[in-house]
Amino acid sequence: MRLPTLPPSLLPALTHVMRPLVRLMLKKGVSYTCFANLLKEIFVDVAEHEFRLDDKPSTDSRISLLTGVHRKDVRRLRAKVSERAAILPEDISFGAHLISVWLNHAPFCAAPGRPLPLARLASMGGECSFDSLVARVSKDIRARVVLDEWLRLGIVRMDEQDQVHLEAMAFIPQRGFDEKAAYFQHNLHDHACAAVHNLTEDGAPFFERSVHYDSLSPAGVEQLREAVKVEGMLVLNGFNLLAAELEEQDVPPADARQRITVGLYFYTEPNPPAVTKPTTASSP
């Protein structure tokens, strides 16, 4: 079996990409040994399920050759039950759906992307209430349970008139590490999948573009941050509305359904000037 040639630019790129992930692990107490064992499992799992020949199960020897993991470890890891987690936990998927309805469907919004404050109880607001919003999506979940959780996460707030206001224009918890970690898993995974596809596959690439400057003032950065916050949400809300309409108008058979992720992000950090090496003059 011929192994692919390693592009010289790949390892430096992987090193750079891994730095923020290592920073997260060190901050949260994940040691090198723990992550190395996890990485070994992932290498074996990906090689077994995504690098088969003629769709036949691979041998331990072939997986060992592909991954560099010792054959004894390959055998042990393949015997483990693979835990393939859902893309997003069910409660978060439910919450995202609920907010999509609030943002895009009457009587819960003044116009698409302009959610209205909702009376907490149907006895006060009728159809334009938080009770009715939750009932629109599910008859099995009590609105009070959702409201208490969303107040905890900072997604909504209550006013003096007992109305519920949407604080996050998308389901982005302000508090709650587990909820934020679920979105970290989902968004970073799908961005990485798009980038890896564009590096390794033929055919049409996934859209992946960015704008980057390296000499902005702090005031300029803050102006851009606010512009991305406002205008970026308008763009995402537009895609959200289109996706919701397409999902209702063009229902595919169960075996032909596809999921999508559209993302937008902003990041800034200090950019110190490059260190120039002093020149040395040679004697004539």
mmCIF file with all atom_site columns, C-alpha atoms in Angstrom, residues 121-277:
data_model
loop_
_atom_site.group_PDB
_atom_site.id
_atom_site.type_symbol
_atom_site.label_atom_id
_atom_site.label_alt_id
_atom_site.label_comp_id
_atom_site.label_asym_id
_atom_site.label_entity_id
_atom_site.label_seq_id
_atom_site.pdbx_PDB_ins_code
_atom_site.Cartn_x
_atom_site.Cartn_y
_atom_site.Cartn_z
_atom_site.occupancy
_atom_site.B_iso_or_equiv
_atom_site.pdbx_formal_charge
_atom_site.auth_seq_id
_atom_site.auth_comp_id
_atom_site.auth_asym_id
_atom_site.auth_atom_id
_atom_site.pdbx_PDB_model_num
ATOM 1   C CA . LEU A 1 121 ? -48.635 33.298 30.114 1.00 0.00 ? 121 LEU A CA 1
ATOM 2   C CA . ALA A 1 122 ? -51.198 32.459 27.451 1.00 0.00 ? 122 ALA A CA 1
ATOM 3   C CA . SER A 1 123 ? -53.867 33.807 29.834 1.00 0.00 ? 123 SER A CA 1
ATOM 4   C CA . MET A 1 124 ? -52.305 37.259 29.397 1.00 0.00 ? 124 MET A CA 1
ATOM 5   C CA . GLY A 1 125 ? -51.023 37.232 25.808 1.00 0.00 ? 125 GLY A CA 1
ATOM 6   C CA . GLY A 1 126 ? -53.079 34.586 24.044 1.00 0.00 ? 126 GLY A CA 1
ATOM 7   C CA . GLU A 1 127 ? -51.331 33.428 20.890 1.00 0.00 ? 127 GLU A CA 1
ATOM 8   C CA . CYS A 1 128 ? -48.598 36.044 21.355 1.00 0.00 ? 128 CYS A CA 1
ATOM 9   C CA . SER A 1 129 ? -47.214 34.475 24.522 1.00 0.00 ? 129 SER A CA 1
ATOM 10  C CA . PHE A 1 130 ? -44.224 32.383 25.575 1.00 0.00 ? 130 PHE A CA 1
ATOM 11  C CA . ASP A 1 131 ? -46.621 29.569 26.482 1.00 0.00 ? 131 ASP A CA 1
ATOM 12  C CA . SER A 1 132 ? -47.963 29.559 22.910 1.00 0.00 ? 132 SER A CA 1
ATOM 13  C CA . LEU A 1 133 ? -44.468 29.742 21.415 1.00 0.00 ? 133 LEU A CA 1
ATOM 14  C CA . VAL A 1 134 ? -43.349 26.594 23.237 1.00 0.00 ? 134 VAL A CA 1
ATOM 15  C CA . ALA A 1 135 ? -46.635 24.847 22.400 1.00 0.00 ? 135 ALA A CA 1
ATOM 16  C CA . ARG A 1 136 ? -46.102 25.672 18.706 1.00 0.00 ? 136 ARG A CA 1
ATOM 17  C CA . VAL A 1 137 ? -42.908 23.573 18.730 1.00 0.00 ? 137 VAL A CA 1
ATOM 18  C CA . SER A 1 138 ? -43.729 20.881 21.295 1.00 0.00 ? 138 SER A CA 1
ATOM 19  C CA . LYS A 1 139 ? -46.763 19.845 23.326 1.00 0.00 ? 139 LYS A CA 1
ATOM 20  C CA . ASP A 1 140 ? -44.613 17.685 25.598 1.00 0.00 ? 140 ASP A CA 1
ATOM 21  C CA . ILE A 1 141 ? -42.388 20.349 27.186 1.00 0.00 ? 141 ILE A CA 1
ATOM 22  C CA . ARG A 1 142 ? -43.682 22.820 29.756 1.00 0.00 ? 142 ARG A CA 1
ATOM 23  C CA . ALA A 1 143 ? -43.022 26.465 28.908 1.00 0.00 ? 143 ALA A CA 1
ATOM 24  C CA . ARG A 1 144 ? -42.014 27.205 32.516 1.00 0.00 ? 144 ARG A CA 1
ATOM 25  C CA . VAL A 1 145 ? -39.182 24.660 32.333 1.00 0.00 ? 145 VAL A CA 1
ATOM 26  C CA . VAL A 1 146 ? -37.842 26.258 29.139 1.00 0.00 ? 146 VAL A CA 1
ATOM 27  C CA . LEU A 1 147 ? -38.179 29.765 30.558 1.00 0.00 ? 147 LEU A CA 1
ATOM 28  C CA . ASP A 1 148 ? -36.314 28.948 33.780 1.00 0.00 ? 148 ASP A CA 1
ATOM 29  C CA . GLU A 1 149 ? -33.457 27.372 31.814 1.00 0.00 ? 149 GLU A CA 1
ATOM 30  C CA . TRP A 1 150 ? -33.236 30.257 29.342 1.00 0.00 ? 150 TRP A CA 1
ATOM 31  C CA . LEU A 1 151 ? -33.192 32.790 32.171 1.00 0.00 ? 151 LEU A CA 1
ATOM 32  C CA . ARG A 1 152 ? -30.294 30.833 33.705 1.00 0.00 ? 152 ARG A CA 1
ATOM 33  C CA . LEU A 1 153 ? -28.404 30.868 30.404 1.00 0.00 ? 153 LEU A CA 1
ATOM 34  C CA . GLY A 1 154 ? -29.065 34.553 29.701 1.00 0.00 ? 154 GLY A CA 1
ATOM 35  C CA . ILE A 1 155 ? -30.970 33.868 26.474 1.00 0.00 ? 155 ILE A CA 1
ATOM 36  C CA . VAL A 1 156 ? -34.072 35.771 27.636 1.00 0.00 ? 156 VAL A CA 1
ATOM 37  C CA . ARG A 1 157 ? -34.933 38.378 30.268 1.00 0.00 ? 157 ARG A CA 1
ATOM 38  C CA . MET A 1 158 ? -38.153 39.357 32.023 1.00 0.00 ? 158 MET A CA 1
ATOM 39  C CA . ASP A 1 159 ? -39.471 42.921 32.351 1.00 0.00 ? 159 ASP A CA 1
ATOM 40  C CA . GLU A 1 160 ? -41.794 44.548 34.894 1.00 0.00 ? 160 GLU A CA 1
ATOM 41  C CA . GLN A 1 161 ? -44.862 43.696 32.781 1.00 0.00 ? 161 GLN A CA 1
ATOM 42  C CA . ASP A 1 162 ? -44.073 39.962 32.976 1.00 0.00 ? 162 ASP A CA 1
ATOM 43  C CA . GLN A 1 163 ? -43.010 39.909 29.337 1.00 0.00 ? 163 GLN A CA 1
ATOM 44  C CA . VAL A 1 164 ? -40.237 37.704 27.966 1.00 0.00 ? 164 VAL A CA 1
ATOM 45  C CA . HIS A 1 165 ? -37.589 39.388 25.785 1.00 0.00 ? 165 HIS A CA 1
ATOM 46  C CA . LEU A 1 166 ? -35.183 37.506 23.519 1.00 0.00 ? 166 LEU A CA 1
ATOM 47  C CA . GLU A 1 167 ? -31.662 38.609 24.474 1.00 0.00 ? 167 GLU A CA 1
ATOM 48  C CA . ALA A 1 168 ? -29.680 36.453 22.046 1.00 0.00 ? 168 ALA A CA 1
ATOM 49  C CA . MET A 1 169 ? -30.586 36.766 18.361 1.00 0.00 ? 169 MET A CA 1
ATOM 50  C CA . ALA A 1 170 ? -29.528 33.154 17.964 1.00 0.00 ? 170 ALA A CA 1
ATOM 51  C CA . PHE A 1 171 ? -29.286 30.322 20.449 1.00 0.00 ? 171 PHE A CA 1
ATOM 52  C CA . ILE A 1 172 ? -25.975 31.405 21.994 1.00 0.00 ? 172 ILE A CA 1
ATOM 53  C CA . PRO A 1 173 ? -25.945 30.827 25.761 1.00 0.00 ? 173 PRO A CA 1
ATOM 54  C CA . GLN A 1 174 ? -24.262 33.617 27.710 1.00 0.00 ? 174 GLN A CA 1
ATOM 55  C CA . ARG A 1 175 ? -23.722 31.281 30.650 1.00 0.00 ? 175 ARG A CA 1
ATOM 56  C CA . GLY A 1 176 ? -23.545 27.498 30.996 1.00 0.00 ? 176 GLY A CA 1
ATOM 57  C CA . PHE A 1 177 ? -20.295 25.797 29.971 1.00 0.00 ? 177 PHE A CA 1
ATOM 58  C CA . ASP A 1 178 ? -21.934 22.580 28.744 1.00 0.00 ? 178 ASP A CA 1
ATOM 59  C CA . GLU A 1 179 ? -24.228 24.488 26.384 1.00 0.00 ? 179 GLU A CA 1
ATOM 60  C CA . LYS A 1 180 ? -21.383 26.622 25.023 1.00 0.00 ? 180 LYS A CA 1
ATOM 61  C CA . ALA A 1 181 ? -19.203 23.512 24.656 1.00 0.00 ? 181 ALA A CA 1
ATOM 62  C CA . ALA A 1 182 ? -21.918 21.892 22.513 1.00 0.00 ? 182 ALA A CA 1
ATOM 63  C CA . TYR A 1 183 ? -21.789 24.819 20.099 1.00 0.00 ? 183 TYR A CA 1
ATOM 64  C CA . PHE A 1 184 ? -17.981 24.824 20.200 1.00 0.00 ? 184 PHE A CA 1
ATOM 65  C CA . GLN A 1 185 ? -18.083 21.155 19.168 1.00 0.00 ? 185 GLN A CA 1
ATOM 66  C CA . HIS A 1 186 ? -20.635 21.739 16.414 1.00 0.00 ? 186 HIS A CA 1
ATOM 67  C CA . ASN A 1 187 ? -19.253 24.944 14.878 1.00 0.00 ? 187 ASN A CA 1
ATOM 68  C CA . LEU A 1 188 ? -15.544 24.127 15.004 1.00 0.00 ? 188 LEU A CA 1
ATOM 69  C CA . HIS A 1 189 ? -16.168 20.612 13.672 1.00 0.00 ? 189 HIS A CA 1
ATOM 70  C CA . ASP A 1 190 ? -18.167 21.829 10.679 1.00 0.00 ? 190 ASP A CA 1
ATOM 71  C CA . HIS A 1 191 ? -15.730 24.654 9.887  1.00 0.00 ? 191 HIS A CA 1
ATOM 72  C CA . ALA A 1 192 ? -12.864 22.162 10.013 1.00 0.00 ? 192 ALA A CA 1
ATOM 73  C CA . CYS A 1 193 ? -14.788 19.721 7.787  1.00 0.00 ? 193 CYS A CA 1
ATOM 74  C CA . ALA A 1 194 ? -15.319 22.440 5.168  1.00 0.00 ? 194 ALA A CA 1
ATOM 75  C CA . ALA A 1 195 ? -11.640 23.455 5.265  1.00 0.00 ? 195 ALA A CA 1
ATOM 76  C CA . VAL A 1 196 ? -10.398 19.840 5.101  1.00 0.00 ? 196 VAL A CA 1
ATOM 77  C CA . HIS A 1 197 ? -12.739 19.122 2.188  1.00 0.00 ? 197 HIS A CA 1
ATOM 78  C CA . ASN A 1 198 ? -11.326 22.122 0.312  1.00 0.00 ? 198 ASN A CA 1
ATOM 79  C CA . LEU A 1 199 ? -7.772  20.887 0.916  1.00 0.00 ? 199 LEU A CA 1
ATOM 80  C CA . THR A 1 200 ? -8.324  17.247 0.030  1.00 0.00 ? 200 THR A CA 1
ATOM 81  C CA . GLU A 1 201 ? -11.263 16.818 -2.344 1.00 0.00 ? 201 GLU A CA 1
ATOM 82  C CA . ASP A 1 202 ? -11.805 17.617 -6.009 1.00 0.00 ? 202 ASP A CA 1
ATOM 83  C CA . GLY A 1 203 ? -14.853 19.413 -7.310 1.00 0.00 ? 203 GLY A CA 1
ATOM 84  C CA . ALA A 1 204 ? -16.633 22.514 -6.052 1.00 0.00 ? 204 ALA A CA 1
ATOM 85  C CA . PRO A 1 205 ? -15.212 23.788 -2.735 1.00 0.00 ? 205 PRO A CA 1
ATOM 86  C CA . PHE A 1 206 ? -17.309 24.799 0.227  1.00 0.00 ? 206 PHE A CA 1
ATOM 87  C CA . PHE A 1 207 ? -17.561 28.548 0.712  1.00 0.00 ? 207 PHE A CA 1
ATOM 88  C CA . GLU A 1 208 ? -14.861 29.572 3.199  1.00 0.00 ? 208 GLU A CA 1
ATOM 89  C CA . ARG A 1 209 ? -13.655 33.162 3.129  1.00 0.00 ? 209 ARG A CA 1
ATOM 90  C CA . SER A 1 210 ? -12.400 35.716 5.631  1.00 0.00 ? 210 SER A CA 1
ATOM 91  C CA . VAL A 1 211 ? -11.241 39.335 5.846  1.00 0.00 ? 211 VAL A CA 1
ATOM 92  C CA . HIS A 1 212 ? -8.055  40.047 7.796  1.00 0.00 ? 212 HIS A CA 1
ATOM 93  C CA . TYR A 1 213 ? -6.049  43.195 8.525  1.00 0.00 ? 213 TYR A CA 1
ATOM 94  C CA . ASP A 1 214 ? -3.057  43.565 10.838 1.00 0.00 ? 214 ASP A CA 1
ATOM 95  C CA . SER A 1 215 ? -2.625  47.310 11.507 1.00 0.00 ? 215 SER A CA 1
ATOM 96  C CA . LEU A 1 216 ? -5.926  48.543 12.953 1.00 0.00 ? 216 LEU A CA 1
ATOM 97  C CA . SER A 1 217 ? -6.213  50.830 15.964 1.00 0.00 ? 217 SER A CA 1
ATOM 98  C CA . PRO A 1 218 ? -8.182  49.690 19.044 1.00 0.00 ? 218 PRO A CA 1
ATOM 99  C CA . ALA A 1 219 ? -10.941 52.153 18.090 1.00 0.00 ? 219 ALA A CA 1
ATOM 100 C CA . GLY A 1 220 ? -11.097 50.732 14.590 1.00 0.00 ? 220 GLY A CA 1
ATOM 101 C CA . VAL A 1 221 ? -11.305 47.188 15.960 1.00 0.00 ? 221 VAL A CA 1
ATOM 102 C CA . GLU A 1 222 ? -14.227 48.162 18.205 1.00 0.00 ? 222 GLU A CA 1
ATOM 103 C CA . GLN A 1 223 ? -16.036 49.760 15.275 1.00 0.00 ? 223 GLN A CA 1
ATOM 104 C CA . LEU A 1 224 ? -15.595 46.593 13.233 1.00 0.00 ? 224 LEU A CA 1
ATOM 105 C CA . ARG A 1 225 ? -16.650 44.416 16.173 1.00 0.00 ? 225 ARG A CA 1
ATOM 106 C CA . GLU A 1 226 ? -19.921 46.318 16.439 1.00 0.00 ? 226 GLU A CA 1
ATOM 107 C CA . ALA A 1 227 ? -20.485 46.209 12.671 1.00 0.00 ? 227 ALA A CA 1
ATOM 108 C CA . VAL A 1 228 ? -20.007 42.421 12.629 1.00 0.00 ? 228 VAL A CA 1
ATOM 109 C CA . LYS A 1 229 ? -22.337 42.057 15.611 1.00 0.00 ? 229 LYS A CA 1
ATOM 110 C CA . VAL A 1 230 ? -25.139 44.047 13.961 1.00 0.00 ? 230 VAL A CA 1
ATOM 111 C CA . GLU A 1 231 ? -24.719 43.398 10.242 1.00 0.00 ? 231 GLU A CA 1
ATOM 112 C CA . GLY A 1 232 ? -23.469 39.846 10.683 1.00 0.00 ? 232 GLY A CA 1
ATOM 113 C CA . MET A 1 233 ? -26.617 38.930 12.609 1.00 0.00 ? 233 MET A CA 1
ATOM 114 C CA . LEU A 1 234 ? -28.727 40.441 9.813  1.00 0.00 ? 234 LEU A CA 1
ATOM 115 C CA . VAL A 1 235 ? -26.957 38.182 7.323  1.00 0.00 ? 235 VAL A CA 1
ATOM 116 C CA . LEU A 1 236 ? -27.353 35.089 9.504  1.00 0.00 ? 236 LEU A CA 1
ATOM 117 C CA . ASN A 1 237 ? -31.000 35.872 10.197 1.00 0.00 ? 237 ASN A CA 1
ATOM 118 C CA . GLY A 1 238 ? -31.555 36.124 6.443  1.00 0.00 ? 238 GLY A CA 1
ATOM 119 C CA . PHE A 1 239 ? -30.019 32.688 5.904  1.00 0.00 ? 239 PHE A CA 1
ATOM 120 C CA . ASN A 1 240 ? -32.051 31.371 8.845  1.00 0.00 ? 240 ASN A CA 1
ATOM 121 C CA . LEU A 1 241 ? -35.290 32.636 7.289  1.00 0.00 ? 241 LEU A CA 1
ATOM 122 C CA . LEU A 1 242 ? -34.427 31.159 3.879  1.00 0.00 ? 242 LEU A CA 1
ATOM 123 C CA . ALA A 1 243 ? -33.515 27.786 5.412  1.00 0.00 ? 243 ALA A CA 1
ATOM 124 C CA . ALA A 1 244 ? -36.769 27.717 7.417  1.00 0.00 ? 244 ALA A CA 1
ATOM 125 C CA . GLU A 1 245 ? -38.803 28.462 4.279  1.00 0.00 ? 245 GLU A CA 1
ATOM 126 C CA . LEU A 1 246 ? -36.979 25.813 2.224  1.00 0.00 ? 246 LEU A CA 1
ATOM 127 C CA . GLU A 1 247 ? -37.428 23.233 4.972  1.00 0.00 ? 247 GLU A CA 1
ATOM 128 C CA . GLU A 1 248 ? -41.199 23.808 4.930  1.00 0.00 ? 248 GLU A CA 1
ATOM 129 C CA . GLN A 1 249 ? -41.612 24.096 1.141  1.00 0.00 ? 249 GLN A CA 1
ATOM 130 C CA . ASP A 1 250 ? -39.344 21.276 -0.045 1.00 0.00 ? 250 ASP A CA 1
ATOM 131 C CA . VAL A 1 251 ? -39.604 18.318 2.328  1.00 0.00 ? 251 VAL A CA 1
ATOM 132 C CA . PRO A 1 252 ? -37.198 15.544 1.224  1.00 0.00 ? 252 PRO A CA 1
ATOM 133 C CA . PRO A 1 253 ? -37.635 11.840 1.918  1.00 0.00 ? 253 PRO A CA 1
ATOM 134 C CA . ALA A 1 254 ? -36.083 10.679 5.174  1.00 0.00 ? 254 ALA A CA 1
ATOM 135 C CA . ASP A 1 255 ? -33.105 9.058  3.439  1.00 0.00 ? 255 ASP A CA 1
ATOM 136 C CA . ALA A 1 256 ? -32.266 12.233 1.459  1.00 0.00 ? 256 ALA A CA 1
ATOM 137 C CA . ARG A 1 257 ? -32.177 14.820 4.249  1.00 0.00 ? 257 ARG A CA 1
ATOM 138 C CA . GLN A 1 258 ? -29.047 16.917 4.645  1.00 0.00 ? 258 GLN A CA 1
ATOM 139 C CA . ARG A 1 259 ? -27.938 19.297 7.363  1.00 0.00 ? 259 ARG A CA 1
ATOM 140 C CA . ILE A 1 260 ? -26.120 22.596 6.847  1.00 0.00 ? 260 ILE A CA 1
ATOM 141 C CA . THR A 1 261 ? -24.109 25.013 8.955  1.00 0.00 ? 261 THR A CA 1
ATOM 142 C CA . VAL A 1 262 ? -23.485 28.635 7.986  1.00 0.00 ? 262 VAL A CA 1
ATOM 143 C CA . GLY A 1 263 ? -21.096 30.534 10.246 1.00 0.00 ? 263 GLY A CA 1
ATOM 144 C CA . LEU A 1 264 ? -19.613 33.968 10.784 1.00 0.00 ? 264 LEU A CA 1
ATOM 145 C CA . TYR A 1 265 ? -16.985 34.852 13.357 1.00 0.00 ? 265 TYR A CA 1
ATOM 146 C CA . PHE A 1 266 ? -14.861 37.751 14.558 1.00 0.00 ? 266 PHE A CA 1
ATOM 147 C CA . TYR A 1 267 ? -11.504 37.592 16.333 1.00 0.00 ? 267 TYR A CA 1
ATOM 148 C CA . THR A 1 268 ? -8.854  40.094 17.318 1.00 0.00 ? 268 THR A CA 1
ATOM 149 C CA . GLU A 1 269 ? -5.560  40.033 19.234 1.00 0.00 ? 269 GLU A CA 1
ATOM 150 C CA . PRO A 1 270 ? -2.519  42.300 19.607 1.00 0.00 ? 270 PRO A CA 1
ATOM 151 C CA . ASN A 1 271 ? -0.235  42.227 16.604 1.00 0.00 ? 271 ASN A CA 1
ATOM 152 C CA . PRO A 1 272 ? 3.249   43.320 17.750 1.00 0.00 ? 272 PRO A CA 1
ATOM 153 C CA . PRO A 1 273 ? 5.527   44.709 15.067 1.00 0.00 ? 273 PRO A CA 1
ATOM 154 C CA . ALA A 1 274 ? 7.816   42.225 13.428 1.00 0.00 ? 274 ALA A CA 1
ATOM 155 C CA . VAL A 1 275 ? 11.284  42.052 14.928 1.00 0.00 ? 275 VAL A CA 1
ATOM 156 C CA . THR A 1 276 ? 13.836  43.044 12.326 1.00 0.00 ? 276 THR A CA 1
ATOM 157 C CA . LYS A 1 277 ? 17.283  41.595 12.555 1.00 0.00 ? 277 LYS A CA 1
#
